[in-house]
Amino acid sequence: MAILFEHTPMALRYEGAASTYAVSLCSIGWTDEAWQVLRLVGERASAHVKTQGMGGFVHLPFVTLWTRLQLAQPGWISLARDLGTKQLTFSPAAPRPFGYLDEENVDVDRLTDTAARWIDGPLTHFVQKFGVPITSIERLRELTQSSRLFSQEHSSVQLFPWGALASDQLAYAVAPGEIATLLAGKEIFPGLGPVARVVGAPANSAELMTAPVAAAGGLFSLVCQLSLQTLPGAQEPAVHLGFTRRRWASSLDKNPFKAKRIGGYVFSDQRAHMAFRFDLDFEREGGWTADAAYQELELALNLHPGYGDARIVDYPQHGGTKVLVMHSDGLAVDRASRLHAGVPVADQLAAYRRILEILSPAGFGAYKGFAEVEGGAKGAERIEVLRASMILHQLLEESDHEAAHEEDLDDTVDRRVLALTNRSLSEWFGRDRPALDKRYTSLAGVVSQLVRESGIDAGERRTLCVLVQSPHEKPWVEAVVKVMLGDSVKLVVGEIPAGVHGPRRQLSPKKTSEAERIRERSEIWSRFAQENQFDDKTMVLVQAADWYEFEGSKQPDDSINKPACRRALATETGAVVQYLLPAREHKLDNYLMRLQAAILDLVYGHSGCVLGLSAAVTACFPAAESRPTHVLAIGPVNVEMGTRQGTVFAAIRYDVMSGRPEIRLAHLEAEPVHSEWMTFTEGLRYVARRARLEVAKGQQAPAQFQRFLADVLDDTARIDPHAVVFLDSTRLASLWRRLGDKGARFGMQALDVEAAARPGWAKLRLIRVREQAPVMVNVRKDGPVSPSGAPVEVATSVKRLFAVADASAPTYWSYGPPGQQKRGLSCYRTMLLPDKSRTSTVEVKAEYGQHRTPRGTEFVILQAQKEDDPNQLARFSERLRLGVVQARGDIWVKVPSPLFTIGKLADYMGY
């Protein structure tokens, strides 16, 4: 019997071609006069804090007004959280609407009164605090009294099909919220009751959330995110549905060392089917404090007083009013909970079908414009690690202890391990002690393949320096490296130098600046590198903890320690660096797996190596005369560099035969800088040496990027006119029209300022890559018959490649392999599934653990040779998603490997 499959993307399309979907709106925004006053307030406040040496930016108290507007006026279809202000940096352009209301629910007088109280309260306090002339408040009062504070425009807007009356921007702002209003108050997750709408979701999106559900010792809500997405040249957007599991915390960390802000929500009977957002902020002096939004909600919704601090996680969860704080590792957790993240595709599919049922009368239907492309990527998606038992065998083989006899084998092993590591086997592994095993698993073979394909082994024997915090782990490290890499590297195992890792107060007792602390750590690492003769063939694996005992409590590692090490060693010697957490007691098996993955990442990932490049080129380009000899990727790297955002444009180019990568960078100093081509490790060294890396902003940014693009393509076309070039449109779409949906067309590609394409680029293959595609669910429909008489369906995610219709250039969706969970599971309900024989059914309880759903990636073939098969170019792009060695062991990545590898620069830029 044939297996019956059905592929279902989590996306909808408007199908009411014979009718239109229109809404009557009132748009709300600032008047030009009010906008200018607010700009002045922001600029004066900024100038004040700069003169006081307190930084450069302050936020006007818009979160208070945002919350008050939500509470004062029901019926918001969309309300931007920043009220159109983009923090403090106001655009000189005319203000745009920041909110849209259903025409029937507009009460402009109420909005004006709400704003007037905000001006007289929070804004007046802000103006006085930051030395802004009080005349600004007086001017805003005048505008309020004369009804010139807010602009309003009433209109009837056709949202679907996209009509002449709806601009793209307006449709994006309004449509997700309008759809969410149709779903609010309905049950979309079976059995979990009606969903509430979250007001103030990010632009082009809307969010719906269930009331909290108790399970597995904790609380969670299921969330549906709606967004509008387009294809290249498409006339109509699709509605993408995303699903997440939002876990709720029961305790707040008393000393968070990473982020200092966490979000929360209020559900109230007084506002049915709505959820209100607030934030908690952490200050070392005052601890956790709820923001102004919560203070407003507390008053307006009659919340119990006294919970606006760390006690908020103890808010009484009775009746319909609930106050909840989101789970976030290192900030807010529920230690008793066994809940994890992710929504299995069975639950996503059930919600999708409910949503489709609710929205069908409004004209929405299932997305159908796609077809599977046969012959996708082959091969393993993970590198299987060496078992602890085999590593134990290697450890003992290297020692010269007495011969072991079968009858006393366990005792002999215990004595040997204790002698070698100063700890017994049970101390290392706990109860699950491994047995001896001489068999090699697949890892050794994969490493050999990596060496053959990486291009780094031609006469280059590099040094692997592993720095541990305890000498007891040295034998285990030596055993793992011996099995994995043999004699291909020179191994040195030593101890981490003193003074480079630990809490800030321990290493820098005085309150020194971030720059001073980085300099202190960097000087220690530089001396250490010189003393140990590190060079550009040295690879350093540093074992350092995240937390340290100091002054009677656990305190976090100083956040600048790791960046200081990477930047110092790369700058001083060109060495590459990877970090690894130490082994925990009784958890050596976990440590050994992490150690192997970290070694692979360091040795191959930090060298820019891609697994299987040559084989993929040969398979996908059978004609030798047009086969590419080089594969490129071009994209940006963005990372925090101190208090600034660091950005660099990067191009990486692989020689297919050798597998060697070279890299070229563009950034801005006094003048635009385009580097020469460098080896990958030279590129790491290049960025590590610079305290600032930035590119042009605003209107100058497209010109700088396109000059760099032209230089790279011109140079590449000279050495290989048949090259394949991957372009990151997720982050570059605004810098070249051909990378955006409006400007994307198949054919010869020209720069924005040039009327025609450059002849030298004629044979290049240009492929746009975007991290955007709806989740794809595969439904198997040939199961045993359920009590209802219908076959039992089993839903799972799929590893597939799909061609997508109705685009102006060949477009594809690529999906990685599914997670490891049993297919068809739910994260909150019992499911009826086929048994192993698939002849009868069995009830399977909810699985509360982690559920990973692969995200889709979009490929768009912008330019190809006449003889090229677009499907084959898409298959090539998909094959290159399989080939990056990472610390977590997964070699399947979200974008083609060359594009993914560019991101390694961020490790050496950030601090």
mmCIF file with all atom_site columns, C-alpha atoms in Angstrom, residues 613-623 627 656 876:
data_model
loop_
_atom_site.group_PDB
_atom_site.id
_atom_site.type_symbol
_atom_site.label_atom_id
_atom_site.label_alt_id
_atom_site.label_comp_id
_atom_site.label_asym_id
_atom_site.label_entity_id
_atom_site.label_seq_id
_atom_site.pdbx_PDB_ins_code
_atom_site.Cartn_x
_atom_site.Cartn_y
_atom_site.Cartn_z
_atom_site.occupancy
_atom_site.B_iso_or_equiv
_atom_site.pdbx_formal_charge
_atom_site.auth_seq_id
_atom_site.auth_comp_id
_atom_site.auth_asym_id
_atom_site.auth_atom_id
_atom_site.pdbx_PDB_model_num
ATOM 1  C CA . LEU A 1 613 ? 31.982 21.297 -0.898  1.00 0.00 ? 613 LEU A CA 1
ATOM 2  C CA . SER A 1 614 ? 33.852 19.579 -3.715  1.00 0.00 ? 614 SER A CA 1
ATOM 3  C CA . ALA A 1 615 ? 31.412 16.648 -3.820  1.00 0.00 ? 615 ALA A CA 1
ATOM 4  C CA . ALA A 1 616 ? 28.424 18.991 -3.913  1.00 0.00 ? 616 ALA A CA 1
ATOM 5  C CA . VAL A 1 617 ? 29.891 20.978 -6.828  1.00 0.00 ? 617 VAL A CA 1
ATOM 6  C CA . THR A 1 618 ? 30.634 17.820 -8.801  1.00 0.00 ? 618 THR A CA 1
ATOM 7  C CA . ALA A 1 619 ? 27.165 16.381 -8.201  1.00 0.00 ? 619 ALA A CA 1
ATOM 8  C CA . CYS A 1 620 ? 25.210 19.538 -9.017  1.00 0.00 ? 620 CYS A CA 1
ATOM 9  C CA . PHE A 1 621 ? 27.284 20.820 -11.960 1.00 0.00 ? 621 PHE A CA 1
ATOM 10 C CA . PRO A 1 622 ? 27.910 17.794 -14.212 1.00 0.00 ? 622 PRO A CA 1
ATOM 11 C CA . ALA A 1 623 ? 29.193 19.859 -17.177 1.00 0.00 ? 623 ALA A CA 1
ATOM 12 C CA . ARG A 1 627 ? 31.475 23.926 -13.346 1.00 0.00 ? 627 ARG A CA 1
ATOM 13 C CA . VAL A 1 656 ? 36.504 24.216 -4.549  1.00 0.00 ? 656 VAL A CA 1
ATOM 14 C CA . PHE A 1 876 ? 23.212 22.796 -4.487  1.00 0.00 ? 876 PHE A CA 1
#
